[in-house]
Structures are given as structure tokens and as C-alpha cells.
Amino acid sequence: MSAPDYQRLAGLFPTEVVTHSYVSDIALPGNAGTFALITLDNDVDHSRPTTLGPNTLLELGEKLDELKVRADAGEIVGVGVTGKPFYLVAGADLSAVKSISDIEAGYAMARLGHDVYGKLGTLGVPSFAFINGVALGGGLEIALQSDYRTVSTGAGALALPEAFIGLVPGWGGVYLLPRLIGPENAVKVMIENPLSNNRTLAGPAAYKLGIADALFEPADFLEQSLAWASRVISGEEKVERPNAVEPADAAEAWDAAVAKGRAFVEAKTSNAAPAPAKVLDLLEKGKTWTREESREAECDALAELMQSPQFSSTVYAFLDLVQKRGKRPAGAPDKKLARPVTKVGVVGAGLMASQLALLFARQLKVPVVMTDIDQARVDKGVGYVHAEVDKLLAKKRISPDAANRTKALVTGSVSKEAFSDADFVIEAVFEELSVKKQVFAEVEAVVSPECILATNTSSLSVTEMAADLKHPERVVGFHFFNPVAVMPLLEIVRAPKTDDAVLATAFVLAKQLKKTAVLVKDAAAFVVNRILGRMFGEITKVYDEGTDAATADNALRSMGLPMSPFTLLALVGLPVGQHVQESLHAAFGERFWVSKNQQKIIDAGIKSIWQKDENGNQYIPEETLAMLDFGNTPSTSEEVLRRTQDALAEEIGLMLEDGVVAGPEDIDLCVILGAGWPMHLGGITPYLDRVGASERVNGKKFHETAVAA
């Protein structure tokens, strides 16, 4: 491409919140000389992370040019970069980057980062990065481009998350990181972590991998980092990097890491998203590239991916949904109405109930009491919680004091009288309406009039559950997803009589539990399970009609879903899936197919349609096939995909028409956080708009303005 016009690029970002580069001179300990420290700060408090845009990068480049002149004159012996409290830099400003509308501007943005960061290695004096807090994407790449790095034990969220957001680590990360920490570790950071719910590293983990050369406590992090830099500059401190490799010395490990990464991407996305594959392409070819060759390829890849629909969809999903709408739920009442919760009751002591008890105890730090029908069940539930706490302690994710406190908070009883002073009681018993109604009647008899009653039902009517209570206004749906500790979504269900104070308390609790809450109307299966039920119904129906299992199960691969329908059904449990499907069929009729073949498999005690042979290949045993009845109207893979797209578009259209949620954005947020649907689709509604299903079925798109072209 032609030489980038950086001033034109900067002009495209008139509203950029500039992260300034403030330079201060520091006299190093031991008369080691003057050290120039750059502090990156956007002059806003911690509520606004520092980010990188073209104006920010140009200012940083100017400061580095000035420092090179001073270094050449012998005025300074080193240069360091650090950030305002809690942040080094949180990466590129995605809300600005998404506005780049042509490939030339995208290339200029990519090249500008390289040109500025490259100055850190040509100052004539050593460069240091002091990672005091969040360092994401381009923020971490500032550190990687420096000669030396320290990190705080209190620093959280260090990552190269670009594969997650539809880009590549395009400012040197994909070239530098594998050479610094080894190719296998680099694949973990650039591929496995981003595609595992955007996992990040804390400071100690980053140090252990070799991303940083030294680790210091937060209280005196900067002072210790400067003292360490002084020793490095004087030669007193020798830096060892045991994980660092040169590609020529690790050719087999390099190839193995790339192959492992490709297998991981295939399993996670079915190769439906371009960015992870592009990261691995750059890593693979970078084994023999020079730094300049890699730089050009990274710039080309970034420019190309910035214009992709997958990137636009990911930005919509991540920024507009998870970061914005998820933090300001549509329809949530004023939080000032919320009541304090000082004790929680959990009805049930099975796996789900035990997971809930652990979550409430860890996050709310209030007493939690579990009940069940006999002491053995109660003891098992409390024992589960204690065992999980012990696992967290063994992994050093909590301190011994925190472990002891958490265990002490969780107790059990065979009597619901234990709930007499509870402010919030949640049931997690068998998914049968009569059972849940009885439980609520028993609980209401012993709790205070202000105590909130919550149900973790996945498909039953909250309204019916509360119908016979003296205070139905106290009942709210509080639907978690399994596993509770991992899945971030919480569907908060408002029944017609649920009052605002109860609802407000539910939303405040959700935030305290670190869950993303979405308000949903009391309609069968709410959002996630209704959408999954429609999808399962279509796939099992085409299978019953005579479509072979491989075609039926793999037809949705181009959507990049986390697992195929039959695999997900086996994970959920065929009986559970069938029960939900029957509930949906009872509520909505023939749109939700209930498979007789699936019931036959359940009755035979078979756990999954698929079995695996000794080589790990999937197959259906002959004895299973012999018990099933099939039609003679098979469909092709393309027909199954289109049919499922249309079914989902129809169901979502009906849900929005009925006011199940406030808008299509809530549907997308739910499937992303509750079902793990990929960010690069933008959820589900932008995808259905792009493939034409919305207009085919409903006569209009879900979004007036395209989320992604």
C-alpha cells in the first residue's frame, strides 16, 4: 500500500479521548543517572480506561522522538512506560476503530502502531515497561516492544484478545510473544485464552510465563521497578528468560503449537471466524520471517479484518451488548428500591443448589443455609460446597482465611424454619410445577413478609408458581445457567404481580454476584432455552424425517456454534432436553418438535445419540438405530441450515412481538452469555439479518441499521 497519511487518519477521530504521554525525569538510585518515565493517562478517573487511538499514538511517538534526542545527548540513561492507577493501557479504542470505513485507513492505523512502538527499541538507551494494571491488546504490545518488563502482583487482565474480537495482535505481538515465552505458551495467550470466554492473565501468571522479567507488590510497585531498572542499566541485575526461544532452535515445537492451535480453533469455532486462523497463519509463517516481513503481514491482516463483517459483529456484541447493555439492563427498576440481603436460603442440596450456595457465599459474603428432605442430602450439599472451596484454595485462587470464612457461611438444615430470618430464598428443586408450588407454600409459612422468593426454573411459569401464595408479588424468576460459576448470564423473570422492590433487589443481587442480568417476561422457557428448543426441534425433526445423523448434526457448522446440537443435547442430558421440549410444545404447539425417537433412546437408558469408536470417531450403534423409526424425506445440509435459520427468525420475531424482552439486543446478549454463541455472529439477530432469514420469514430485518455488512 502507499505510505500512510497519519494526519488524515488522526482527523478521522475528532472525538478520541486522548491518552496523553506525560514525561517526568527521575533520578535513579545509586547515582545511576536520569531516567525518563512516560505515564500514559487520559486525565479521567479509573471509570474510563486508557485506550489507544491515532492521536494518542502520534503524541507518544513525538515524546519518544524527543527522548531519543536526549538519549543521544547523554541526558538520560533509560526510558520507562507505565500507566495511571489500575491501567497500563486497555488496548485500542474499539468504538473508534469500528468507524474506520476503508482499507487504507485500516492499514494506516496498523502501520502507525508499528512505527511508534518500534521507537522503543531504537532509543539508544534501554526501554522498560512497568505493567501496573490492565494491559490488553495494543497495551500489552507496548510492553512487548520494550527491552525489559516488570509487572505488579495486583495487575489483572493482561491479554492479547484480538482473536476474540475479530482481529490479530497486529502491533508486533504475534511476532514477539512466541520468541519471548515459547510458541506453545504464545498459542495459549493468543488463541486458547481469547476463545475461552476471553480469559486473561493476572500479574503473577504473566510473570511465570515469562511475559515480564520481574514481579513486585502493588504498594511500592513503581519504586521497586525503578530500582530494578537501575540495577539492569548498571549491569548489576542479569535478566534471565528461560522460556525464550529462537524459531530455528524450536522448529518442531513451533509446528506442534500451531497444529494444536488449529485443532483448538476447529473445536471452538468450526473455523467459521477468520481471525483465529489468521493469527495462526501469521504465527506459522513468522517462524521464518524477518521482523519487517511480519510487520507488513500483520498490517495487511489488520486492515483486511477491520473491514470484515465478523469484526463489526464482534464489536457490536462486545461493546454494545456485553460492555454497555449488559451493565445497564433494559427495564431494570431504580436500584434505590432494592432491599438489603443479609441472609440467603437455598431450597435443595443437589448439584445446582450447591453451586448456588457457593456462589452466594463467595460473592455476597452472607450466611447461606441449604435445606433438603433428609440429613444425608443436606450433608452431601454442604460437603460439595466445602470441597469446591478446598479446590479453590489448592489452586491459590483464594486465601486460607477466605476459604475458612466461606465454609463457615454455608450451613444445612432439614427444616425450612432455618429460613425464618432470610431476606432471599431461592429454590432449586425438581423441575415440576406442583413440587415448586409446594416448596414456596412451605417457605412462605416461615419467612417474613418482605422475604423475596426466587425460582431457578428453566422453563416453568413463574406466575403459576406464585398463584396460590399470600404474597405473589414477592416472587421473581432467577434463572442461572450451568455451570453456575462459569456462565455469566442471569435471566431475571418478572411475573405480572412481581413488584418493583423485588425486581430491583434481584438486579442488585445479580451485579453483586458478578452476573449479567437480562429482564425477561414470564413466558415458557424464557429466552435461551426457547431459542435452543426451537433449534433442537428442527434438527431432531429432520433426523426423524430421514436425514442422516452426520448431515443433521453438522449442518449448522458455518454458524460456528460452540458445539453441535446432538453434542449439546447429550451434555444437557437427553431427559432434561426432552422435558423442556415437551414444555415448549405444550405452550406453543407444533413449532416445537418432540421427537419420539429421542424418547425411545431415553427409555433405553442411552445417554447420547453418538458413541465413539477406539479412534475417537463418532458413530451410532446398530442396536440404537434398530429401535428408531425414520421417514423417507431426507434434507441436504444446505436445506437443514436454511430451515433452522428460518425457524429461529420466526421464533425470535414472535418473542419480540410478545415483549419477552425489550429488543433484539437482549436476545443477542442472552445467547452469547447463556449459550456461548460466538461473538463474531453478533449474537443471533444480526446473523439472521445477514443471511436473509429475517426478511424471508418476518418481512423485515431485526435491525434497521446493519450491525455488520
XYZ file of C-alpha atoms in Angstrom:
709
model
C 0.000 0.000 0.000
C 1.016 3.641 -0.364
C 2.736 5.475 2.512
C 0.186 6.054 5.268
C -1.152 9.565 5.836
C -1.197 9.686 9.626
C -2.576 13.208 9.885
C -5.551 12.249 7.703
C -6.061 9.209 9.934
C -5.963 11.344 13.080
C -8.542 13.653 11.547
C -10.964 10.732 11.301
C -11.066 10.599 15.116
C -12.180 14.080 16.238
C -13.807 12.775 19.429
C -10.949 10.487 20.518
C -10.330 10.571 24.279
C -6.574 11.025 24.019
C -4.301 9.086 26.324
C -1.523 11.589 26.915
C 2.158 10.785 27.366
C 3.385 12.688 30.410
C 7.187 12.624 30.797
C 8.952 13.081 34.104
C 12.640 12.826 34.934
C 13.613 10.581 37.827
C 16.997 10.284 39.472
C 17.713 6.575 39.695
C 19.006 5.113 42.982
C 22.755 4.891 43.464
C 23.532 7.839 41.194
C 22.810 5.623 38.183
C 21.628 8.588 36.132
C 18.444 10.245 34.957
C 15.572 8.055 33.863
C 12.689 9.381 31.737
C 9.336 7.934 32.785
C 6.322 8.178 30.461
C 2.980 7.903 32.256
C 0.035 7.148 29.991
C -3.038 8.977 31.313
C -6.291 10.179 29.757
C -6.942 12.591 32.662
C -10.121 10.703 33.610
C -10.586 8.595 36.738
C -10.473 4.789 36.783
C -14.003 4.572 35.376
C -12.605 5.439 31.934
C -9.811 3.084 30.845
C -6.908 4.464 28.877
C -7.154 3.450 25.219
C -5.181 3.866 22.024
C -6.255 5.881 19.004
C -4.235 7.627 16.290
C -3.935 10.919 18.175
C -2.712 9.027 21.242
C -0.133 7.154 19.188
C 1.102 10.281 17.425
C 1.654 12.054 20.758
C 3.515 9.034 22.148
C 5.667 8.947 19.012
C 6.559 12.633 19.375
C 7.580 12.120 23.007
C 9.750 9.135 22.072
C 11.453 11.195 19.341
C 12.240 13.895 21.913
C 13.607 11.293 24.300
C 15.871 9.832 21.611
C 17.439 13.246 21.136
C 18.034 13.459 24.870
C 19.429 9.918 24.943
C 21.838 10.723 22.099
C 22.968 13.756 24.089
C 23.647 11.595 27.142
C 20.975 13.292 29.242
C 19.084 10.090 30.117
C 20.158 6.505 30.720
C 16.804 4.798 30.211
C 13.126 5.249 29.316
C 10.135 3.645 31.010
C 6.437 3.449 30.237
C 3.735 2.983 32.875
C 0.074 3.919 33.297
C -2.385 5.683 35.535
C -3.725 3.713 38.519
C -5.121 0.281 37.560
C -4.155 0.536 33.865
C -1.140 0.355 31.611
C -3.425 0.634 28.573
C -6.682 -1.213 27.871
C -5.908 -1.576 24.158
C -7.198 0.136 21.041
C -10.370 2.206 21.291
C -12.741 -0.253 19.614
C -15.576 2.240 19.370
C -13.264 4.379 17.244
C -11.630 1.545 15.308
C -15.023 0.226 14.200
C -15.639 3.551 12.442
C -12.687 3.021 10.073
C -14.512 2.559 6.807
C -11.768 1.962 4.223
C -8.864 -0.414 3.990
C -6.291 2.366 3.503
C -7.215 3.917 6.848
C -7.094 0.482 8.453
C -3.613 -0.086 7.083
C -2.542 3.343 8.323
C -3.803 2.533 11.819
C -1.887 -0.744 11.821
C 1.315 0.822 10.477
C 1.149 3.755 12.907
C 1.204 1.401 15.876
C 4.264 -0.367 14.500
C 6.075 2.881 13.680
C 5.501 4.306 17.156
C 6.167 1.143 19.126
C 9.280 0.484 17.059
C 10.841 3.617 18.531
C 11.054 1.868 21.925
C 13.799 -0.336 20.521
C 15.825 2.410 18.833
C 16.208 4.996 21.608
C 19.874 4.241 22.142
C 19.158 3.508 25.815
C 17.255 0.596 27.372
C 13.459 0.823 27.371
C 11.258 -0.551 30.133
C 7.551 -1.207 30.597
C 6.199 -1.162 34.141
C 2.885 -3.045 33.894
C 0.953 -1.632 36.827
C -2.540 -2.753 35.760
C -4.715 -3.762 32.829
C -2.714 -4.333 29.640
C -4.831 -5.570 26.752
C -4.007 -5.913 23.067
C -2.007 -2.895 21.995
C -1.470 -2.091 25.662
C 0.394 -5.349 26.220
C 2.234 -4.889 22.913
C 3.767 -1.639 24.243
C 5.336 -3.810 26.917
C 6.412 -6.484 24.438
C 8.151 -3.886 22.263
C 10.133 -2.601 25.266
C 13.503 -4.129 26.135
C 12.520 -5.085 29.703
C 9.294 -5.524 31.666
C 8.100 -5.590 35.264
C 4.574 -6.440 36.406
C 2.576 -5.850 39.573
C 1.115 -8.750 41.525
C -2.068 -6.664 41.593
C -2.237 -6.259 37.825
C -5.232 -8.009 36.300
C -6.358 -8.578 32.734
C -3.162 -8.992 30.754
C -4.021 -10.433 27.357
C -3.844 -10.383 23.599
C -7.597 -10.827 22.993
C -7.622 -9.955 19.299
C -8.738 -13.399 18.092
C -11.790 -12.947 20.323
C -12.726 -9.568 18.820
C -12.064 -10.461 15.193
C -8.534 -9.079 14.719
C -4.899 -10.170 15.123
C -2.257 -8.895 17.569
C -1.093 -6.511 14.862
C 1.440 -4.277 16.625
C 4.174 -6.868 16.994
C 2.583 -9.284 19.434
C 2.249 -12.242 17.092
C 5.968 -11.996 16.218
C 7.454 -11.109 19.602
C 5.404 -13.193 22.048
C 6.368 -16.722 20.842
C 10.033 -15.733 20.837
C 9.705 -14.422 24.385
C 7.678 -17.201 26.055
C 7.776 -20.067 23.541
C 5.272 -20.976 20.814
C 3.051 -23.248 22.929
C 2.612 -20.590 25.605
C 2.005 -17.991 22.905
C -0.828 -20.100 21.471
C -2.393 -20.213 24.931
C -2.254 -16.425 25.214
C -3.269 -15.567 21.626
C -5.728 -18.403 20.845
C -6.816 -20.576 23.754
C -7.430 -17.794 26.271
C -9.334 -15.460 23.899
C -11.549 -18.282 22.652
C -12.244 -19.454 26.221
C -14.595 -16.633 27.226
C -11.799 -14.085 26.707
C -9.713 -15.356 29.606
C -6.929 -13.067 30.816
C -3.770 -13.365 32.908
C -3.079 -11.846 36.305
C 0.349 -10.382 37.008
C 1.870 -13.466 38.676
C 0.725 -15.744 35.834
C 2.172 -13.377 33.230
C 5.473 -13.342 35.121
C 5.518 -17.136 35.349
C 5.081 -17.402 31.577
C 7.971 -15.002 31.047
C 5.993 -12.041 29.710
C 7.579 -9.944 32.486
C 11.124 -10.142 33.854
C 10.314 -9.130 37.435
C 7.301 -9.204 39.770
C 6.645 -6.638 42.519
C 3.876 -5.879 45.019
C 1.427 -3.039 44.282
C 2.212 -0.908 47.354
C 5.642 0.176 46.092
C 5.498 -1.198 42.563
C 6.893 1.865 40.783
C 9.695 2.410 43.297
C 10.733 -1.251 43.094
C 10.520 -1.204 39.289
C 12.749 1.873 39.081
C 15.270 0.338 41.488
C 15.266 -2.851 39.401
C 15.706 -0.843 36.178
C 18.653 0.936 37.770
C 20.309 -2.397 38.513
C 19.674 -3.638 34.972
C 21.157 -0.479 33.449
C 24.235 -0.660 35.695
C 24.750 -4.331 34.881
C 24.203 -5.390 38.468
C 20.989 -7.280 37.533
C 21.215 -10.029 34.911
C 17.881 -10.828 33.242
C 17.198 -14.496 32.572
C 14.443 -15.596 30.187
C 14.191 -19.389 30.383
C 11.099 -19.616 28.146
C 12.563 -17.503 25.335
C 13.360 -19.356 22.096
C 14.530 -18.689 18.572
C 12.382 -20.386 15.892
C 15.396 -22.094 14.345
C 16.036 -23.848 17.648
C 12.426 -24.886 18.198
C 11.085 -25.786 14.745
C 9.225 -28.906 15.878
C 7.733 -27.208 18.940
C 6.667 -24.302 16.723
C 4.863 -26.574 14.283
C 3.272 -28.579 17.100
C 1.999 -25.408 18.751
C 0.439 -24.190 15.505
C -1.196 -27.580 14.919
C -2.553 -27.592 18.472
C -3.902 -24.099 17.960
C -5.657 -25.070 14.733
C -7.296 -28.057 16.409
C -8.468 -25.818 19.229
C -9.946 -23.283 16.795
C -11.708 -26.045 14.874
C -13.240 -27.387 18.073
C -14.312 -23.948 19.307
C -15.495 -22.219 16.125
C -15.663 -24.836 13.344
C -13.350 -22.383 11.517
C -16.327 -20.099 10.918
C -14.476 -16.977 12.126
C -11.459 -15.745 10.098
C -9.436 -14.013 12.834
C -8.144 -17.024 14.851
C -6.966 -18.758 11.681
C -5.229 -15.556 10.566
C -3.389 -15.348 13.910
C -2.133 -18.898 13.426
C -1.155 -18.197 9.805
C 0.984 -15.273 10.977
C 2.490 -17.380 13.751
C 3.274 -20.245 11.391
C 4.873 -18.086 8.692
C 6.536 -15.883 11.279
C 8.794 -18.784 12.129
C 10.956 -17.884 9.125
C 10.021 -14.239 8.570
C 12.132 -11.262 9.465
C 10.579 -8.720 11.805
C 9.902 -6.393 8.863
C 8.179 -9.163 6.880
C 5.991 -9.976 9.857
C 5.172 -6.294 10.345
C 3.903 -5.950 6.784
C 1.827 -9.116 7.042
C 0.333 -8.006 10.377
C -0.613 -4.616 8.900
C -2.236 -6.234 5.868
C -4.142 -8.683 8.065
C -5.382 -5.949 10.406
C -6.504 -3.724 7.537
C -8.388 -6.605 5.948
C -10.036 -7.830 9.158
C -11.156 -4.335 10.203
C -13.441 -4.337 7.167
C -14.878 -7.797 7.815
C -18.488 -8.355 8.946
C -17.160 -10.610 11.698
C -15.236 -7.718 13.254
C -18.249 -5.401 13.055
C -20.428 -8.077 14.628
C -17.908 -8.725 17.383
C -17.635 -5.039 18.251
C -21.440 -4.868 18.420
C -21.533 -7.966 20.612
C -18.671 -6.987 22.888
C -19.042 -3.209 23.183
C -22.715 -2.513 22.557
C -24.041 -5.610 24.283
C -21.681 -7.052 26.902
C -19.967 -3.818 27.921
C -22.872 -1.372 27.621
C -26.311 -3.003 27.594
C -25.173 -5.750 29.952
C -24.173 -3.142 32.516
C -27.342 -1.091 32.081
C -30.119 -3.693 31.743
C -33.212 -2.572 29.850
C -36.249 -2.334 32.113
C -34.428 -2.647 35.437
C -36.094 -0.573 38.197
C -34.238 2.109 40.162
C -31.619 0.335 42.301
C -32.557 2.606 45.212
C -35.674 0.437 45.625
C -33.578 -2.640 46.375
C -33.756 -4.246 49.817
C -30.696 -5.382 51.761
C -29.936 -9.101 51.696
C -28.168 -10.287 54.835
C -29.039 -13.994 54.702
C -29.865 -16.344 51.819
C -31.798 -19.589 51.832
C -31.406 -22.309 49.211
C -34.123 -24.959 48.906
C -32.479 -28.146 47.743
C -29.000 -29.568 48.181
C -28.396 -31.162 44.781
C -25.712 -30.078 42.333
C -27.412 -26.904 41.101
C -28.464 -25.874 44.621
C -24.945 -26.484 45.913
C -23.442 -24.384 43.132
C -25.853 -21.578 44.022
C -24.973 -21.774 47.717
C -21.276 -21.491 46.914
C -21.833 -18.517 44.605
C -23.934 -16.595 47.124
C -21.490 -17.252 49.955
C -18.406 -16.271 47.957
C -19.805 -13.151 46.349
C -22.257 -11.801 48.945
C -20.281 -12.956 51.999
C -23.510 -13.513 53.941
C -24.806 -16.643 55.693
C -26.342 -19.214 53.341
C -28.474 -22.086 54.621
C -29.415 -25.091 52.482
C -32.339 -27.433 53.168
C -33.415 -30.793 51.815
C -35.703 -33.658 52.771
C -33.157 -35.605 54.822
C -29.847 -35.080 56.595
C -27.871 -37.204 54.138
C -28.814 -34.939 51.243
C -28.096 -31.820 53.288
C -24.697 -33.142 54.330
C -23.856 -34.005 50.736
C -24.733 -30.483 49.557
C -22.734 -28.737 52.271
C -19.900 -31.187 51.650
C -19.880 -30.277 47.966
C -19.505 -26.591 48.825
C -16.642 -27.292 51.229
C -14.887 -29.490 48.656
C -15.164 -26.788 45.995
C -13.722 -24.225 48.394
C -10.822 -26.592 49.085
C -10.176 -26.831 45.327
C -10.065 -23.042 45.052
C -7.635 -22.932 47.962
C -5.413 -25.603 46.410
C -5.280 -23.581 43.192
C -4.403 -20.468 45.263
C -7.443 -18.653 43.924
C -8.491 -17.771 47.469
C -6.575 -17.311 50.726
C -6.811 -19.718 53.668
C -8.747 -17.074 55.624
C -11.235 -16.594 52.770
C -11.658 -20.377 52.492
C -12.439 -20.717 56.186
C -14.878 -17.793 56.126
C -16.712 -19.153 53.090
C -17.080 -22.616 54.614
C -18.386 -21.131 57.832
C -21.062 -19.171 55.952
C -22.681 -22.276 54.400
C -24.781 -24.478 56.678
C -27.563 -27.014 56.226
C -30.859 -27.985 57.816
C -33.713 -30.410 57.255
C -36.178 -27.768 58.444
C -37.331 -24.744 56.472
C -37.568 -22.944 59.812
C -33.934 -22.151 59.107
C -35.210 -19.571 56.598
C -37.144 -17.583 59.219
C -34.649 -14.696 59.174
C -33.648 -14.933 55.489
C -34.124 -11.980 53.147
C -33.880 -14.014 49.945
C -34.769 -17.680 49.377
C -34.158 -19.421 46.058
C -35.469 -22.868 45.154
C -33.518 -25.306 43.011
C -35.622 -28.458 43.285
C -37.039 -30.879 40.712
C -38.443 -29.174 37.601
C -42.070 -29.993 38.327
C -44.634 -27.225 38.904
C -46.511 -28.954 41.727
C -43.272 -29.607 43.614
C -42.162 -25.997 43.315
C -45.575 -24.661 44.375
C -45.470 -26.837 47.472
C -41.951 -25.648 48.298
C -42.963 -21.987 48.037
C -46.047 -22.557 50.204
C -43.869 -24.150 52.897
C -41.277 -21.374 52.705
C -43.864 -18.581 52.792
C -45.237 -20.012 56.019
C -41.959 -19.355 57.877
C -40.337 -16.289 56.268
C -41.022 -12.601 56.863
C -43.493 -10.735 54.598
C -40.556 -8.901 52.990
C -38.542 -12.021 52.162
C -38.091 -12.481 48.417
C -38.809 -15.896 46.901
C -36.845 -16.734 43.764
C -37.076 -19.692 41.433
C -34.289 -21.113 39.322
C -36.769 -22.764 36.962
C -35.583 -23.085 33.370
C -38.972 -23.375 31.681
C -41.935 -23.348 34.088
C -44.365 -20.496 34.676
C -43.292 -18.173 37.481
C -46.830 -16.772 37.524
C -48.336 -20.200 38.205
C -45.705 -20.891 40.818
C -46.770 -17.796 42.768
C -50.510 -18.032 42.124
C -51.541 -19.585 45.460
C -49.250 -17.558 47.698
C -50.453 -14.851 50.059
C -47.824 -12.525 48.599
C -47.311 -13.402 44.913
C -45.650 -10.012 44.415
C -42.584 -11.331 46.274
C -41.793 -13.994 43.626
C -39.224 -13.496 40.865
C -37.506 -15.787 38.376
C -33.756 -16.037 38.899
C -32.590 -18.408 36.170
C -28.899 -19.339 36.257
C -27.046 -21.386 33.657
C -24.885 -24.410 34.282
C -22.094 -24.409 35.412
C -23.135 -21.545 37.686
C -19.608 -20.319 38.436
C -18.741 -20.010 34.751
C -21.834 -18.926 32.827
C -22.289 -15.147 33.124
C -25.981 -14.820 32.209
C -28.842 -14.494 34.680
C -32.385 -14.333 33.255
C -34.477 -12.296 35.700
C -38.132 -13.145 35.151
C -40.844 -10.680 36.053
C -44.284 -12.175 36.629
C -47.301 -9.853 36.302
C -47.507 -9.313 40.078
C -43.759 -9.056 40.847
C -43.238 -5.703 42.500
C -40.528 -3.157 41.702
C -38.684 -3.504 45.012
C -38.368 -7.262 44.479
C -37.175 -6.759 40.924
C -34.714 -4.042 41.922
C -33.267 -6.337 44.597
C -32.871 -9.103 42.023
C -30.873 -6.826 39.708
C -28.660 -5.522 42.510
C -28.007 -9.111 43.618
C -27.126 -10.094 40.045
C -24.478 -7.388 39.935
C -23.101 -8.413 43.319
C -22.933 -11.999 42.053
C -20.962 -10.712 39.017
C -23.631 -11.898 36.607
C -25.081 -10.066 33.616
C -28.837 -9.804 34.105
C -31.472 -9.545 31.390
C -35.106 -8.795 32.221
C -37.487 -11.271 30.591
C -41.236 -11.712 30.579
C -42.750 -14.796 32.151
C -43.122 -16.931 29.017
C -42.301 -20.611 28.658
C -38.534 -21.268 28.695
C -37.824 -17.520 28.712
C -35.103 -16.703 26.117
C -32.122 -19.056 25.857
C -33.924 -22.356 26.314
C -36.718 -21.289 23.969
C -34.248 -20.484 21.200
C -32.270 -23.662 21.835
C -35.515 -25.642 21.974
C -36.543 -24.385 18.554
C -33.123 -25.236 17.177
C -33.090 -28.707 18.777
C -36.597 -29.301 17.454
C -35.603 -28.561 13.867
C -32.510 -30.770 14.000
C -34.237 -33.742 15.646
C -37.162 -33.394 13.247
C -35.022 -33.530 10.099
C -33.241 -36.539 11.613
C -36.566 -38.251 12.267
C -37.635 -37.448 8.694
C -34.747 -39.478 7.328
C -31.777 -37.111 7.149
C -28.640 -38.970 8.193
C -27.266 -38.016 11.623
C -23.991 -36.514 10.380
C -25.798 -34.206 7.964
C -28.369 -33.145 10.541
C -25.848 -32.595 13.319
C -23.221 -30.772 11.246
C -25.485 -28.575 9.135
C -25.022 -25.569 11.438
C -21.208 -25.681 11.425
C -20.954 -22.486 9.367
C -22.531 -20.626 12.296
C -19.517 -21.525 14.438
C -21.597 -22.638 17.425
C -19.609 -23.949 20.414
C -20.851 -27.496 19.849
C -23.187 -29.392 17.543
C -26.869 -29.858 18.534
C -26.592 -33.581 19.318
C -23.430 -32.990 21.367
C -25.097 -30.190 23.310
C -28.188 -32.333 23.927
C -26.015 -35.068 25.398
C -24.278 -32.516 27.619
C -27.574 -31.064 28.846
C -28.942 -34.564 29.288
C -31.437 -36.111 26.885
C -34.192 -36.392 29.540
C -33.770 -32.727 30.518
C -33.831 -31.663 26.877
C -36.934 -33.730 26.231
C -38.688 -32.294 29.294
C -38.033 -28.724 28.152
C -39.146 -29.618 24.636
C -42.413 -31.045 25.956
C -42.996 -27.867 27.992
C -42.413 -25.741 24.909
C -44.667 -27.940 22.811
C -47.410 -27.605 25.412
C -47.013 -23.829 25.427
C -46.503 -23.123 21.722
C -47.687 -26.158 19.804
C -46.278 -27.732 16.677
C -43.450 -25.210 16.232
C -41.571 -27.245 18.865
C -40.986 -30.804 17.724
C -40.974 -33.548 20.370
C -39.031 -36.486 18.996
C -40.432 -39.958 19.599
C -37.068 -41.358 18.591
C -35.356 -39.350 21.298
C -37.819 -40.686 23.842
C -37.027 -44.247 22.755
C -33.325 -43.578 23.337
C -34.074 -42.111 26.762
C -36.259 -45.100 27.696
C -33.420 -47.420 26.730
C -31.070 -45.590 29.092
C -28.853 -44.310 26.288
C -27.087 -41.061 27.166
C -26.169 -39.802 23.694
C -27.083 -40.428 20.073
C -23.392 -40.510 19.213
C -20.890 -43.032 20.510
C -17.143 -43.020 19.804
C -15.039 -45.865 18.460
C -11.492 -46.664 19.563
C -10.132 -43.964 17.234
C -12.425 -41.296 18.606
C -14.700 -41.267 15.559
C -18.422 -40.747 16.092
C -20.918 -43.424 15.117
C -24.397 -44.618 16.053
C -24.503 -48.237 17.212
C -26.614 -50.604 15.131
C -28.690 -51.568 18.161
C -29.605 -47.900 18.648
C -30.574 -47.459 15.002
C -32.678 -50.619 15.148
C -35.020 -49.137 17.767
C -35.653 -45.910 15.803
C -38.206 -45.135 13.102
C -37.336 -42.778 10.242
C -39.264 -41.081 7.474
C -38.237 -41.017 3.825
C -37.868 -37.255 3.237
C -34.199 -36.514 3.942
C -32.804 -32.981 3.633
C -29.457 -31.734 2.390
C -27.095 -29.852 4.678
C -27.996 -26.572 2.941
C -31.709 -27.240 3.401
C -31.249 -28.023 7.101
C -29.281 -24.827 7.640
C -31.826 -22.627 5.841
C -34.721 -24.312 7.591
C -33.111 -23.762 11.007
C -32.308 -20.141 10.177
C -35.931 -19.528 9.228
C -37.238 -21.289 12.331
C -35.033 -19.165 14.580
C -36.055 -15.978 12.772
C -39.718 -16.889 13.216
C -39.347 -17.695 16.917
C -37.362 -14.568 17.729
C -39.864 -12.461 15.804
C -42.681 -13.915 17.899
C -40.742 -13.374 21.118
C -40.186 -9.705 20.306
C -43.802 -9.271 19.236
C -44.890 -10.693 22.586
C -42.493 -8.481 24.559
C -40.475 -11.317 26.065
C -37.535 -8.897 26.094
C -37.152 -5.199 25.329
C -35.403 -5.636 21.994
C -33.283 -7.868 19.726
C -30.169 -6.717 21.603
C -31.376 -8.633 24.666
C -31.900 -11.766 22.587
C -28.308 -11.477 21.370
C -26.936 -10.826 24.854
C -28.742 -13.899 26.156
C -27.468 -16.339 23.532
C -23.906 -15.006 23.815
C -23.688 -15.173 27.610
C -26.130 -18.004 28.276
C -25.441 -20.378 25.392
C -21.915 -19.411 24.382
C -22.898 -18.377 20.864
C -19.988 -16.739 19.097
C -19.224 -13.038 19.202
C -18.388 -12.983 15.515
C -22.057 -13.628 14.686
C -23.041 -10.631 16.804
C -25.311 -12.972 18.722
C -28.108 -14.306 16.533
C -30.253 -11.475 15.168
C -27.522 -9.753 13.079
C -26.650 -13.153 11.620
C -30.274 -13.828 10.676
C -30.427 -10.380 9.067
C -27.253 -11.046 7.047
C -28.375 -14.440 5.709
C -31.810 -13.100 4.777
C -33.833 -15.250 7.179
C -35.362 -12.256 8.978
C -36.833 -10.848 5.777
C -37.795 -14.263 4.388
C -39.877 -15.035 7.473
C -40.851 -11.716 9.044
C -40.705 -9.373 6.060
C -38.166 -7.114 7.772
C -34.791 -7.187 9.471
C -34.367 -7.173 13.221
C -32.029 -4.169 12.986
C -32.894 -1.050 10.982
C -29.191 -0.204 10.705
C -26.995 -3.137 9.751
C -24.816 -4.350 12.612
C -22.393 -5.757 10.047
C -22.396 -5.551 6.272
